Amino acid sequence: MHELTWGLPVILYLFLGGLGAGAGAVSASVLLRSGGGDQAGLGFKIARCGALIAPIPVILGTGLIVLELGTFQAGNWFRFINLFKVINLSPMSIGSWVLGLFIMVSLVYAYTFLKADPHPGDDRHQLRKLSAWAMVILGVGVALYTGILLGAMPARPFWNSPILAMLFLVSALSTGVAVILLGRSVFGKHVDKEGKTTSDAYLLASSDMLLIGFEILVIFLFIMYSHLTIGSVKVAMGVILGGELTTLFWFGFVFLGLLLPILIELKYVIPTLLFQKQYEIPRSMEVLVSVLVLIGGFLLRYVVVIAGQITGSIGI
Amino acid sequence: MSESKQQVSRRDFIKKMATGSAAVATTTVSSVALPAEKNKRYAMVIDTRRCVGCQACSVACKTENDVPLGETRNWVEYIEKGEFPNVRRSFLPRLCNHCEDPQCVSVCPTGATYKRKEDGIVVVDSDVCIGCKYCIQACPYGMRFINPKTGTADKCDFCLHRVEKGLVPSCVNTCQGRARIFGDLNDPQSEVSQLVATNATTVLRPEMGTGPMVFYIDADHTDERDAEKQGIYVRIDTHRRQQKRV
Ligand code: SF4
Ligand code: SF4
Ligand code: SF4
């Protein structure tokens, strides 16, 4: 058994960073899709919710990662500043800069919505649109980098796959959608007396479904290619194909985090999708689906980070 | 131009390229120009046939570099295999490979870890390192650890403080069987160059593409998986806190 160099803080950071980046990117792209940000209405409301959520998990995760630094633990609290004295081709270096930029831009973006009655055309509108463009790019950047960070090392065969970053990106976007869905479901005023959500969550639910579908595909490719190769990668993949993390991966992540939510969503989305019925979903179901997706997102990071560290190259 | 002469001149040329700037100077004004300081490429040859597994190097390294308890810059693995009377026990001394293409360097976000141009030694600048542990993940040999006192990454540095003064590393100095030989691979007269040229040497995990600069003679690369395949008994003792090879 290998030692865990990166523990829970890193796992939480990868999850929260992806979550916030996903929420930010989704919010900004929904905003920009509503007539380039100029239309009031549903898109604007969704964007507002995502914009207000996005910075929180990212800042929280970044705070956690600082706790994991050896120098911080040794009492040298501000040594991490050194990250911002240089930039080189290390994924962590580029990632830290992108992350730093993301945090700043996401705060600006959130600020543009933080007023009594934000609406297209108000005094912060230009700033909002401008930061939204940056949010899409930076959000995707942060989400991708969390995967590239792990994928860059031949010494860690479980992680050393180009598709890992893709997997993390899709998972980040889907957890981002889920957290917006959850936020709207819990705090939203669009719920009628019987506790049913009216049609405006359809856009989110159906995109969430699509993203989970993609995630299942990417997971399939990730496992298939690793399994079809030989040597260290195949041995490493063994930890989720019969090894110690099998149950957590298949039951926790794949079943609870992907299959169950996509099936529940299908049940409610299909009538609207195929028969143009009014979209209706009980609030409890909406909460359940979002929470499941979030749990799945966390378990994915958990399993991947642990699996990568308890496996290594074979032979000497 | 004859075949051999052509080869000589090409080698000369490559050599001059390697020394860099002096390529022109040496041909035209060689009598006046001082010989350019040639970069060194330090390497170690470990002749496992001469190693008796006494761990003197591990102890010497620990004292010389004040390595904290529980951490190791140097260790000697014991590899036992076979069933009496067909048995073998061999020793595999381990230290940082000072790789030609070190992964620890390419992932370091602060530039704290770097390979010195003048001698090829891979070092950690503990005033710059933030202790992010990325290099620990990236080293295919499990050579790195976080020094609990400083919180920064630490590993074998070929005893830079000694080598700079013209001394050999502490582990080399102490090795009673002369199993460890340290020197400059850029100097064809050095003992390491001669040993590498005249022996079958191997490096650890060559498939990682790191280009290790620690060369082993007669190393036993057996691991537990080989045991299964070959149907023999194999036992590996790492003699460090991490009881399995990382
Ligand atoms: S052995 Fe590891 S720590 Fe040493 S230079 Fe190579 S990659 Fe870096
Ligand atoms: S722990 Fe230090 S030396 Fe290692 S990658 Fe991080 S900053 Fe660089
Ligand atoms: S060269 Fe120095 S630091 Fe490296 S293993 Fe030998 S004694 Fe330890």
XYZ file of C-alpha atoms and ligand atoms in Angstrom:
586
model
C 0.000 0.000 0.000
C 1.389 3.332 -0.984
C 1.128 6.403 1.149
C -1.359 9.095 0.376
C 0.626 12.193 -0.411
C -2.485 14.103 -1.326
C -5.386 13.576 1.023
C -8.864 14.909 1.639
C -8.003 18.609 1.168
C -6.832 17.916 -2.382
C -9.848 15.718 -3.107
C -12.208 18.405 -1.837
C -10.304 21.052 -3.717
C -10.590 19.199 -7.019
C -14.295 18.677 -6.376
C -15.099 22.191 -5.191
C -12.868 23.821 -7.783
C -14.595 21.882 -10.539
C -18.009 22.593 -9.055
C -17.503 26.336 -8.876
C -15.787 26.529 -12.239
C -18.617 24.499 -13.754
C -21.298 26.677 -12.168
C -19.500 29.798 -13.357
C -19.031 28.571 -16.914
C -22.621 27.332 -17.139
C -24.004 30.545 -15.715
C -21.982 32.707 -18.080
C -22.823 30.641 -21.137
C -26.538 30.661 -20.287
C -26.332 34.423 -19.918
C -24.572 34.866 -23.223
C -26.979 32.550 -24.970
C -29.873 34.782 -23.961
C -29.381 37.229 -26.779
C -25.761 37.876 -25.899
C -26.824 38.693 -22.343
C -29.333 41.346 -23.401
C -32.547 39.414 -22.745
C -34.327 39.378 -19.455
C -36.073 36.223 -18.376
C -35.207 32.684 -17.521
C -31.651 32.651 -18.834
C -30.841 35.741 -16.846
C -32.262 34.249 -13.664
C -30.301 31.045 -14.060
C -27.163 33.019 -14.790
C -27.683 35.075 -11.652
C -28.005 31.990 -9.487
C -24.844 30.436 -10.938
C -22.913 33.669 -10.711
C -23.658 34.063 -7.026
C -22.695 30.464 -6.247
C -19.531 30.121 -8.381
C -16.886 31.957 -6.319
C -17.826 30.319 -3.019
C -16.741 26.698 -3.613
C -13.680 27.761 -5.574
C -12.440 30.033 -2.803
C -13.250 27.376 -0.221
C -11.347 24.732 -2.180
C -8.385 27.010 -2.713
C -8.299 27.687 1.001
C -8.239 23.964 1.660
C -5.395 23.328 -0.751
C -3.234 25.853 1.048
C -3.717 23.801 4.220
C -2.220 20.799 2.434
C 1.018 22.603 1.556
C 4.029 21.284 3.429
C 5.329 24.773 4.115
C 1.992 25.904 5.522
C 1.940 22.915 7.839
C 5.478 23.739 8.920
C 4.358 27.216 9.923
C 5.601 29.070 6.864
C 2.154 30.400 6.076
C 2.705 32.678 3.160
C 5.223 30.642 1.222
C 2.545 29.794 -1.353
C 3.031 33.308 -2.752
C 6.024 31.815 -4.572
C 3.538 30.250 -6.969
C 2.810 33.710 -8.285
C 6.393 34.841 -8.629
C 6.975 32.664 -11.682
C 5.050 31.004 -14.418
C 6.337 27.876 -16.099
C 4.952 24.942 -18.009
C 4.035 22.937 -14.929
C 0.286 22.266 -14.961
C 0.166 23.482 -11.378
C 1.814 26.762 -12.306
C -0.487 27.503 -15.207
C -3.406 26.186 -13.180
C -2.700 28.457 -10.241
C -2.657 31.502 -12.472
C -5.865 30.454 -14.183
C -7.412 29.731 -10.796
C -6.335 33.108 -9.440
C -7.796 34.861 -12.458
C -10.978 32.840 -12.181
C -11.482 33.834 -8.568
C -11.037 37.506 -9.368
C -13.249 37.473 -12.444
C -15.920 35.386 -10.724
C -16.068 37.922 -7.905
C -16.507 40.711 -10.427
C -19.121 38.679 -12.266
C -20.995 37.957 -9.034
C -20.772 41.640 -8.096
C -22.630 42.624 -11.270
C -25.615 40.616 -10.033
C -25.385 41.776 -6.433
C -27.884 44.578 -6.435
C -31.516 45.159 -5.642
C -32.920 44.397 -9.035
C -30.345 43.246 -11.550
C -31.675 43.236 -15.083
C -30.218 43.500 -18.578
C -29.405 47.090 -19.377
C -28.715 48.203 -15.824
C -25.564 50.104 -14.915
C -23.471 46.951 -14.449
C -24.609 45.372 -17.667
C -21.480 46.007 -19.729
C -19.226 44.699 -16.996
C -21.500 41.686 -16.604
C -21.297 40.787 -20.262
C -17.573 41.331 -20.418
C -16.862 39.197 -17.361
C -19.248 36.519 -18.650
C -17.026 35.991 -21.693
C -14.011 35.603 -19.444
C -15.947 33.310 -17.108
C -16.663 30.782 -19.848
C -13.008 30.521 -20.796
C -11.623 30.590 -17.264
C -14.275 28.193 -15.955
C -13.472 25.614 -18.604
C -9.793 26.298 -17.960
C -10.033 25.623 -14.224
C -12.142 22.511 -14.729
C -9.755 21.111 -17.329
C -6.657 21.921 -15.342
C -7.795 19.871 -12.350
C -7.634 16.839 -14.638
C -4.432 17.835 -16.416
C -2.794 18.294 -13.025
C -3.248 14.622 -12.274
C -2.828 13.371 -15.812
C 0.632 14.795 -16.392
C 2.675 12.091 -14.706
C 3.827 8.808 -16.241
C 4.727 7.709 -12.725
C 1.013 7.572 -11.838
C -0.469 5.198 -14.406
C -4.054 5.478 -13.172
C -4.042 9.212 -13.852
C -1.778 9.288 -16.870
C -4.552 9.430 -19.440
C -5.455 12.279 -21.764
C -9.141 11.623 -21.212
C -8.986 12.214 -17.460
C -9.057 15.989 -17.971
C -12.061 15.578 -20.250
C -13.781 13.499 -17.600
C -13.125 16.126 -14.975
C -14.393 18.852 -17.282
C -17.671 17.090 -18.001
C -18.089 16.230 -14.350
C -17.367 19.834 -13.376
C -19.997 21.140 -15.786
C -22.560 18.605 -14.627
C -21.952 19.320 -10.933
C -22.091 23.014 -11.839
C -25.530 22.562 -13.370
C -26.600 20.447 -10.404
C -25.624 23.077 -7.875
C -27.549 25.766 -9.770
C -30.526 23.425 -9.952
C -30.237 22.788 -6.244
C -29.892 26.472 -5.444
C -32.965 27.369 -7.474
C -34.926 24.500 -6.084
C -34.166 25.356 -2.476
C -34.270 29.152 -2.650
C -36.302 29.651 -5.811
C -39.770 31.189 -5.893
C -40.844 29.309 -8.968
C -42.344 26.424 -7.030
C -46.105 26.169 -7.016
C -48.406 25.196 -4.156
C -48.245 21.453 -4.735
C -44.480 21.608 -4.519
C -44.015 21.088 -8.240
C -41.405 23.003 -10.133
C -42.746 24.787 -13.109
C -41.277 24.548 -16.541
C -38.336 26.870 -16.132
C -36.038 24.178 -14.742
C -36.374 22.227 -17.939
C -33.358 23.824 -19.553
C -31.159 22.926 -16.607
C -32.543 19.433 -16.135
C -32.184 18.536 -19.771
C -28.630 19.916 -20.007
C -27.766 18.056 -16.853
C -29.062 14.886 -18.433
C -27.005 15.467 -21.535
C -23.870 16.119 -19.491
C -24.355 12.971 -17.431
C -24.799 11.081 -20.678
C -21.477 12.447 -21.896
C -19.872 11.600 -18.614
C -20.956 8.003 -18.918
C -19.400 7.890 -22.378
C -16.131 9.406 -21.216
C -15.969 7.034 -18.239
C -16.509 4.165 -20.643
C -13.619 5.317 -22.839
C -11.398 5.922 -19.818
C -11.882 2.416 -18.527
C -11.908 0.715 -21.890
C -8.591 2.101 -23.087
C -6.880 1.466 -19.804
C -8.244 -2.006 -19.697
C -7.194 -2.822 -23.246
C -3.597 -1.862 -22.621
C -1.085 -3.982 -20.724
C 1.377 -3.344 -17.947
C 1.217 -0.675 -15.263
C -1.922 1.038 -16.549
C -3.878 -2.167 -16.632
C -2.707 -3.166 -13.175
C -3.604 0.282 -11.855
C -7.056 0.113 -13.409
C -7.486 -3.110 -11.474
C -8.273 -1.167 -8.293
C -11.659 -0.203 -9.700
C -12.133 -3.409 -11.666
C -12.158 -5.852 -8.782
C -9.686 -4.102 -6.486
C -10.249 -2.202 -3.279
C -12.112 0.784 -4.731
C -14.475 -1.222 -6.923
C -17.639 -0.817 -4.838
C -17.119 2.844 -4.199
C -16.535 3.489 -7.871
C -19.302 1.391 -9.360
C -21.970 1.740 -6.710
C -21.049 5.161 -5.368
C -20.025 7.016 -8.482
C -21.480 5.160 -11.461
C -24.777 4.025 -9.938
C -25.608 6.709 -7.381
C -23.866 9.567 -9.126
C -24.629 8.886 -12.784
C -27.211 6.204 -13.532
C -29.747 7.007 -10.833
C -29.925 10.757 -11.529
C -30.043 10.292 -15.276
C -32.870 7.778 -14.947
C -34.873 10.054 -12.652
C -34.330 12.995 -14.977
C -35.307 10.945 -17.995
C -38.629 10.152 -16.353
C -39.480 13.834 -16.068
C -37.762 15.170 -19.147
C -39.039 12.630 -21.672
C -42.680 13.841 -21.669
C -41.543 17.351 -22.425
C -38.865 16.255 -24.831
C -41.046 13.905 -26.886
C -44.608 15.073 -26.326
C -44.140 18.785 -25.641
C -45.881 18.426 -22.293
C -45.429 21.044 -19.619
C -42.274 20.203 -17.634
C -43.119 19.295 -14.072
C -40.937 17.769 -11.411
C -41.596 17.468 -7.679
C -39.254 19.630 -5.723
C -38.053 16.663 -3.684
C -37.004 14.863 -6.863
C -35.175 17.910 -8.104
C -33.271 18.171 -4.845
C -32.557 14.456 -4.869
C -31.184 14.482 -8.407
C -28.904 17.452 -7.730
C -27.614 15.993 -4.506
C -26.920 12.666 -6.198
C -24.974 14.369 -8.967
C -22.968 16.304 -6.396
C -22.211 13.150 -4.406
C -21.176 11.467 -7.640
C -18.860 14.338 -8.493
C -17.203 14.109 -5.112
C -16.851 10.336 -5.257
C -15.275 10.555 -8.706
C -12.549 12.849 -7.360
C -12.201 10.696 -4.269
C -11.786 7.418 -6.129
C -9.495 8.887 -8.781
C -7.204 10.690 -6.347
C -6.872 7.665 -4.069
C -6.576 5.127 -6.893
C -3.797 7.109 -8.530
C -1.778 7.087 -5.350
C -2.168 3.504 -4.250
C -1.012 2.272 -7.640
C 2.233 2.874 -9.441
C 4.616 1.503 -12.005
C 5.207 -2.184 -11.842
C 8.713 -3.607 -11.832
C 11.795 -1.725 -10.779
C 38.849 11.612 -46.249
C 39.175 8.209 -44.693
C 36.367 6.570 -42.775
C 38.097 6.711 -39.431
C 39.205 10.291 -39.785
C 35.733 11.344 -40.669
C 34.476 9.687 -37.538
C 37.084 11.311 -35.394
C 36.324 14.727 -36.737
C 32.618 14.215 -36.252
C 33.159 13.192 -32.691
C 35.385 16.176 -32.177
C 32.698 18.349 -33.579
C 30.033 16.946 -31.328
C 32.298 17.376 -28.370
C 32.897 20.968 -29.233
C 29.218 21.490 -29.706
C 28.741 20.089 -26.271
C 31.234 22.439 -24.714
C 29.328 25.207 -26.364
C 30.873 28.530 -27.162
C 34.459 27.446 -27.622
C 33.895 25.598 -30.892
C 35.465 28.270 -33.059
C 37.962 29.537 -30.567
C 39.710 26.212 -30.152
C 40.343 25.721 -33.848
C 41.657 29.180 -34.565
C 43.324 30.543 -31.463
C 43.653 27.408 -29.409
C 47.131 28.314 -28.219
C 46.007 31.479 -26.479
C 42.425 30.718 -25.418
C 41.984 29.222 -22.000
C 40.175 25.898 -22.188
C 36.483 26.655 -21.642
C 35.126 25.241 -18.371
C 33.426 22.085 -19.470
C 30.089 21.216 -17.934
C 30.117 18.142 -15.793
C 27.573 15.366 -15.839
C 27.764 13.635 -12.526
C 26.691 10.029 -12.391
C 26.967 7.081 -10.068
C 27.718 3.487 -10.853
C 26.564 0.955 -8.303
C 28.247 -2.398 -8.630
C 25.797 -4.611 -6.786
C 28.307 -7.490 -6.852
C 30.371 -5.551 -4.362
C 27.473 -4.567 -2.118
C 27.005 -6.604 1.057
C 23.895 -4.802 2.250
C 25.557 -3.305 5.305
C 23.475 -0.093 5.124
C 26.575 1.978 5.923
C 25.586 4.313 3.105
C 22.107 4.769 4.554
C 23.590 5.693 7.919
C 26.244 7.954 6.426
C 23.640 9.752 4.346
C 21.400 10.258 7.325
C 24.130 11.788 9.462
C 25.742 13.805 6.717
C 22.492 15.393 5.609
C 20.636 15.402 8.911
C 17.743 13.480 7.355
C 14.769 13.447 9.766
C 13.730 10.217 11.423
C 11.298 8.215 9.346
C 12.499 9.684 6.059
C 15.168 8.338 3.749
C 17.338 9.808 1.041
C 19.174 6.556 0.633
C 18.294 2.980 1.429
C 19.326 -0.544 0.467
C 16.691 -3.022 -0.613
C 17.209 -6.738 0.005
C 15.925 -9.104 -2.617
C 15.649 -12.742 -1.635
C 14.510 -15.357 -4.048
C 14.394 -19.084 -4.596
C 14.177 -22.138 -2.377
C 17.241 -23.797 -0.799
C 19.591 -24.754 -2.377
C 18.731 -22.616 -5.389
C 18.675 -19.247 -3.759
C 20.015 -15.804 -4.209
C 20.035 -12.732 -2.103
C 21.015 -9.460 -3.662
C 21.065 -5.845 -2.678
C 19.771 -2.806 -4.436
C 21.061 0.489 -3.056
C 18.676 3.309 -3.881
C 19.102 7.050 -4.200
C 17.869 9.828 -6.452
C 18.769 9.079 -10.049
C 19.521 12.680 -10.974
C 17.631 11.960 -14.147
C 18.548 13.483 -17.502
C 14.880 14.260 -18.041
C 13.574 14.582 -14.502
C 9.810 14.516 -14.105
C 10.107 16.176 -10.718
C 11.519 19.232 -12.476
C 8.910 19.401 -15.207
C 6.014 19.456 -12.727
C 7.483 21.870 -10.176
C 5.337 25.015 -10.322
C 7.808 27.296 -8.547
C 11.077 26.298 -10.163
C 12.338 25.214 -6.742
C 13.418 21.894 -8.189
C 15.853 22.173 -11.048
C 18.667 20.374 -12.746
C 21.917 22.268 -12.443
C 23.428 23.063 -15.818
C 26.982 22.944 -14.574
C 26.919 19.400 -13.225
C 23.513 17.799 -13.825
C 22.670 17.480 -10.146
C 18.937 17.769 -9.465
C 18.425 19.978 -6.428
C 15.599 21.510 -4.406
C 15.869 25.133 -3.369
C 14.227 24.993 0.046
C 13.845 28.768 0.096
C 11.573 28.632 -2.912
C 9.725 25.314 -2.540
C 6.165 25.636 -1.241
C 5.748 21.969 -0.339
C 2.969 21.275 -2.823
C 4.126 17.633 -3.129
C 3.612 17.569 -6.867
C 7.192 16.385 -7.379
C 6.628 13.596 -4.860
C 3.781 12.347 -7.016
C 5.777 12.710 -10.204
C 9.038 10.982 -9.310
C 8.761 7.423 -10.616
C 11.233 6.234 -7.992
C 9.660 7.446 -4.762
C 12.797 9.383 -3.960
C 11.199 12.493 -2.531
C 9.641 13.360 0.772
C 8.546 16.430 2.674
C 11.087 17.407 5.265
C 8.976 17.870 8.405
C 11.212 20.634 9.717
C 11.079 22.891 6.690
C 7.912 21.609 5.069
C 9.716 21.558 1.752
C 10.582 18.752 -0.633
C 13.779 16.914 0.116
C 15.844 14.170 -1.482
C 19.395 13.097 -2.256
C 21.388 15.930 -3.808
C 24.536 13.917 -4.573
C 25.890 15.635 -1.464
C 26.310 18.853 -3.374
C 27.976 20.570 -0.422
C 30.751 17.946 -0.511
C 31.008 17.589 -4.262
C 31.433 21.353 -4.661
C 34.511 21.088 -2.472
C 35.923 18.245 -4.515
C 34.908 15.485 -2.102
C 32.902 12.419 -3.069
C 29.367 12.019 -1.654
C 29.140 10.684 1.856
C 27.609 7.347 0.868
C 30.400 6.786 -1.655
C 33.002 7.737 0.876
C 31.696 5.262 3.420
C 31.047 2.287 1.173
C 33.457 -0.339 2.400
C 33.055 -2.634 -0.614
C 33.547 0.217 -3.086
C 30.220 -0.663 -4.625
C 29.445 3.004 -5.276
C 31.544 4.938 -7.727
C 30.846 8.606 -8.329
C 32.200 10.780 -11.107
C 31.804 12.826 -14.236
C 30.390 11.073 -17.290
C 31.652 13.886 -19.501
C 35.200 12.943 -18.605
C 36.110 9.771 -20.518
C 38.976 9.145 -18.118
C 36.752 9.051 -15.035
C 36.111 5.755 -13.350
C 32.347 5.999 -13.921
C 32.855 6.522 -17.651
C 35.150 3.542 -17.824
C 32.802 1.341 -15.811
C 29.794 2.306 -17.891
C 31.772 1.601 -21.061
C 33.047 -1.793 -20.007
C 30.067 -3.289 -18.192
C 26.518 -4.248 -18.903
C 24.663 -1.638 -16.889
C 21.000 -1.100 -16.265
C 18.918 1.709 -14.832
C 15.695 1.568 -12.839
C 12.366 1.813 -14.658
C 13.865 2.878 -17.992
C 10.377 2.845 -19.516
C 9.633 6.039 -17.601
C 11.887 7.900 -20.008
C 13.598 9.811 -17.217
C 17.121 8.796 -18.250
C 18.515 7.929 -14.813
C 22.152 8.811 -14.133
C 22.586 6.074 -11.558
C 23.770 2.957 -13.340
C 23.679 -0.491 -11.813
C 25.947 -3.407 -12.577
C 24.357 -6.825 -12.098
C 21.237 -5.450 -10.411
C 18.412 -7.865 -9.774
C 15.265 -6.225 -11.070
C 13.008 -8.940 -9.684
C 9.763 -7.925 -8.020
C 6.796 -9.735 -6.541
C 5.090 -9.992 -9.888
C 8.044 -11.789 -11.404
C 7.774 -14.235 -8.560
C 4.273 -15.153 -9.627
C 5.292 -15.505 -13.234
C 8.387 -17.557 -12.517
C 6.759 -19.567 -9.776
C 9.503 -18.848 -7.247
C 9.640 -17.408 -3.785
C 10.563 -13.736 -3.727
C 10.801 -11.436 -0.776
C 11.726 -7.788 -0.944
C 12.701 -5.715 2.063
C 12.910 -2.031 1.365
C 14.283 -1.059 4.760
C 12.443 2.179 4.837
C 9.172 3.370 6.261
C 7.420 2.611 2.994
C 7.556 -1.156 3.170
C 6.620 -1.593 -0.423
C 8.464 -0.110 -3.325
C 6.845 3.133 -4.332
S 14.930 10.098 -9.390
Fe 13.048 11.225 -9.036
S 13.659 12.924 -7.745
Fe 15.537 12.120 -8.658
S 15.798 13.354 -10.533
Fe 14.699 11.509 -11.129
S 12.547 12.111 -11.048
Fe 13.686 13.639 -9.863
S 7.053 20.392 -3.393
Fe 8.502 22.069 -3.810
S 10.025 21.171 -5.193
Fe 8.223 19.830 -5.199
S 7.001 20.495 -6.926
Fe 6.218 21.588 -5.120
S 7.350 23.510 -5.082
Fe 8.459 22.143 -6.483
S 24.894 11.235 -2.479
Fe 24.713 12.139 -0.424
S 22.525 12.628 -0.279
Fe 22.719 11.202 -1.979
S 22.392 9.155 -1.092
Fe 24.607 9.550 -1.039
S 24.986 10.410 0.981
Fe 22.780 10.583 0.606
